[in-house]
């Protein structure tokens, strides 16, 4: 299912971010009628649904299935951290477009556990996008109760062409 694009934002940097996220998750951009069998970002992105995308803002959801649980039968922290970085990078791309960058800082605070069969929502927003770097925050919430499960932030540095 295609995401909801804000009016007039279905092209440019937002469209580039949508294609980048699909390529990262599924190996190639998807057509609207194509179903996904395998995911190159395997466990973390397999069931990721992009719900809303616009410049500086991205909402994704993920049902918690057995394959992404830890030994305590809750959502694995590594999956959460991976998705915070991926979704944070994608939301930055909605603003900066195709500029290449690397994540130089990532942090995450785990606030409450998420159980099997719950659904989580990742809400990402760009806090700052400058010439050399950008910062995004990602809130991870239980979709039904809206309880905050984790909160993360990433900083991306934009690589430039070497003058050597």
Tab-separated table of C-alpha atoms in Angstrom, residues 7-132:
chain	number	residue	atom	x	y	z
A	7	UNK	CA	-0.941	17.637	-0.997
A	8	UNK	CA	1.628	18.749	-3.546
A	9	UNK	CA	4.522	16.884	-1.912
A	10	UNK	CA	4.432	13.615	-3.884
A	11	UNK	CA	7.499	14.610	-5.868
A	12	UNK	CA	10.964	16.027	-5.266
A	13	UNK	CA	12.771	15.249	-2.011
A	14	UNK	CA	9.770	13.496	-0.440
A	15	UNK	CA	9.421	11.148	-3.406
A	16	UNK	CA	13.202	10.523	-3.315
A	17	UNK	CA	12.973	9.577	0.379
A	18	UNK	CA	10.058	7.220	-0.331
A	19	UNK	CA	12.026	5.471	-3.093
A	20	UNK	CA	15.197	5.361	-0.933
A	21	UNK	CA	13.316	3.738	1.947
A	22	UNK	CA	11.711	1.140	-0.344
A	23	UNK	CA	15.064	0.362	-1.934
A	24	UNK	CA	16.711	-0.017	1.472
A	25	UNK	CA	13.935	-2.225	2.794
A	26	UNK	CA	13.049	-4.276	-0.265
A	27	UNK	CA	16.001	-4.029	-2.648
A	28	UNK	CA	14.083	-1.935	-5.209
A	29	UNK	CA	11.194	0.506	-5.369
A	30	UNK	CA	7.811	-1.211	-5.289
A	31	UNK	CA	4.898	-0.745	-7.619
A	32	UNK	CA	1.540	-0.171	-5.946
A	33	UNK	CA	0.341	-3.703	-6.785
A	34	UNK	CA	3.559	-5.535	-5.805
A	35	UNK	CA	3.719	-7.628	-2.639
A	36	UNK	CA	6.912	-8.162	-0.669
A	37	UNK	CA	8.157	-11.666	0.082
A	38	UNK	CA	11.662	-10.949	1.379
A	39	UNK	CA	13.395	-7.925	2.803
A	40	UNK	CA	17.050	-7.006	2.497
A	41	UNK	CA	16.871	-5.367	5.908
A	42	UNK	CA	15.416	-8.739	6.913
A	43	UNK	CA	13.756	-8.733	10.310
A	44	UNK	CA	13.527	-5.029	10.997
A	45	UNK	CA	11.797	-3.909	7.811
A	46	UNK	CA	9.854	-6.983	6.765
A	47	UNK	CA	6.449	-5.736	7.901
A	48	UNK	CA	7.186	-2.010	8.010
A	49	UNK	CA	4.320	0.056	6.588
A	50	UNK	CA	4.859	3.652	5.539
A	51	UNK	CA	1.663	5.447	6.534
A	52	UNK	CA	2.372	9.129	5.887
A	53	UNK	CA	5.250	11.001	4.342
A	54	UNK	CA	5.777	14.709	3.741
A	55	UNK	CA	8.725	17.074	3.863
A	56	UNK	CA	10.232	16.803	7.342
A	57	UNK	CA	7.702	14.278	8.660
A	58	UNK	CA	7.284	10.507	8.346
A	59	UNK	CA	4.994	8.001	10.050
A	60	UNK	CA	5.530	4.238	9.789
A	61	UNK	CA	3.902	1.331	11.595
A	62	UNK	CA	5.039	-2.177	12.399
A	63	UNK	CA	3.139	-5.150	13.797
A	64	UNK	CA	5.226	-6.974	16.394
A	65	UNK	CA	5.626	-10.573	15.285
A	66	UNK	CA	7.493	-13.458	16.891
A	67	UNK	CA	10.572	-13.108	14.652
A	68	UNK	CA	11.444	-9.684	16.142
A	69	UNK	CA	11.057	-10.569	19.816
A	70	UNK	CA	13.877	-10.895	22.341
A	71	UNK	CA	14.218	-13.669	24.933
A	72	UNK	CA	11.755	-11.824	27.190
A	73	UNK	CA	9.096	-12.010	24.454
A	74	UNK	CA	9.101	-8.240	23.857
A	75	UNK	CA	10.159	-6.188	20.846
A	76	UNK	CA	13.925	-6.551	20.478
A	77	UNK	CA	15.834	-3.351	21.254
A	78	UNK	CA	18.100	-3.900	18.257
A	79	UNK	CA	15.113	-3.869	15.920
A	80	UNK	CA	13.886	-0.658	17.510
A	81	UNK	CA	17.337	0.949	17.234
A	82	UNK	CA	17.720	-0.121	13.602
A	83	UNK	CA	14.353	1.319	12.669
A	84	UNK	CA	15.010	4.569	14.534
A	85	UNK	CA	18.159	5.004	12.443
A	86	UNK	CA	16.540	3.967	9.146
A	87	UNK	CA	13.362	6.017	9.624
A	88	UNK	CA	15.334	8.975	10.995
A	89	UNK	CA	17.574	8.892	7.919
A	90	UNK	CA	14.545	8.658	5.629
A	91	UNK	CA	12.814	11.669	7.181
A	92	UNK	CA	16.007	13.703	6.757
A	93	UNK	CA	16.042	12.709	3.081
A	94	UNK	CA	12.551	14.210	2.695
A	95	UNK	CA	14.189	17.588	3.321
A	96	UNK	CA	17.700	17.286	1.863
A	97	UNK	CA	16.932	15.035	-1.091
A	98	UNK	CA	19.639	12.896	-2.616
A	99	UNK	CA	22.556	14.376	-0.660
A	100	UNK	CA	24.754	11.609	0.674
A	101	UNK	CA	25.278	11.494	4.410
A	102	UNK	CA	26.430	9.335	7.282
A	103	UNK	CA	24.938	8.981	10.731
A	104	UNK	CA	27.457	10.405	13.195
A	105	UNK	CA	25.349	10.143	16.338
A	106	UNK	CA	22.379	8.020	17.334
A	107	UNK	CA	20.783	7.619	20.713
A	108	UNK	CA	17.682	5.900	21.952
A	109	UNK	CA	15.866	5.734	25.266
A	110	UNK	CA	13.719	2.680	25.909
A	111	UNK	CA	10.702	3.626	27.996
A	112	UNK	CA	8.284	0.682	27.949
A	113	UNK	CA	8.175	-2.783	26.435
A	114	UNK	CA	6.097	-3.808	23.433
A	115	UNK	CA	4.526	-7.259	23.374
A	116	UNK	CA	3.794	-9.800	20.667
A	117	UNK	CA	0.871	-8.797	18.397
A	118	UNK	CA	0.952	-5.146	19.456
A	119	UNK	CA	1.546	-2.603	16.730
A	120	UNK	CA	4.060	0.213	17.060
A	121	UNK	CA	4.106	3.521	15.260
A	122	UNK	CA	7.291	5.410	14.416
A	123	UNK	CA	6.767	9.162	14.097
A	124	UNK	CA	9.833	10.953	12.784
A	125	UNK	CA	10.456	14.646	12.282
A	126	UNK	CA	13.375	16.764	11.212
A	127	UNK	CA	14.521	19.052	14.006
A	128	UNK	CA	17.194	20.824	11.971
A	129	UNK	CA	18.541	20.567	8.441
A	130	UNK	CA	21.559	22.706	7.688
A	131	UNK	CA	24.360	22.895	5.163
A	132	UNK	CA	26.547	20.207	6.764
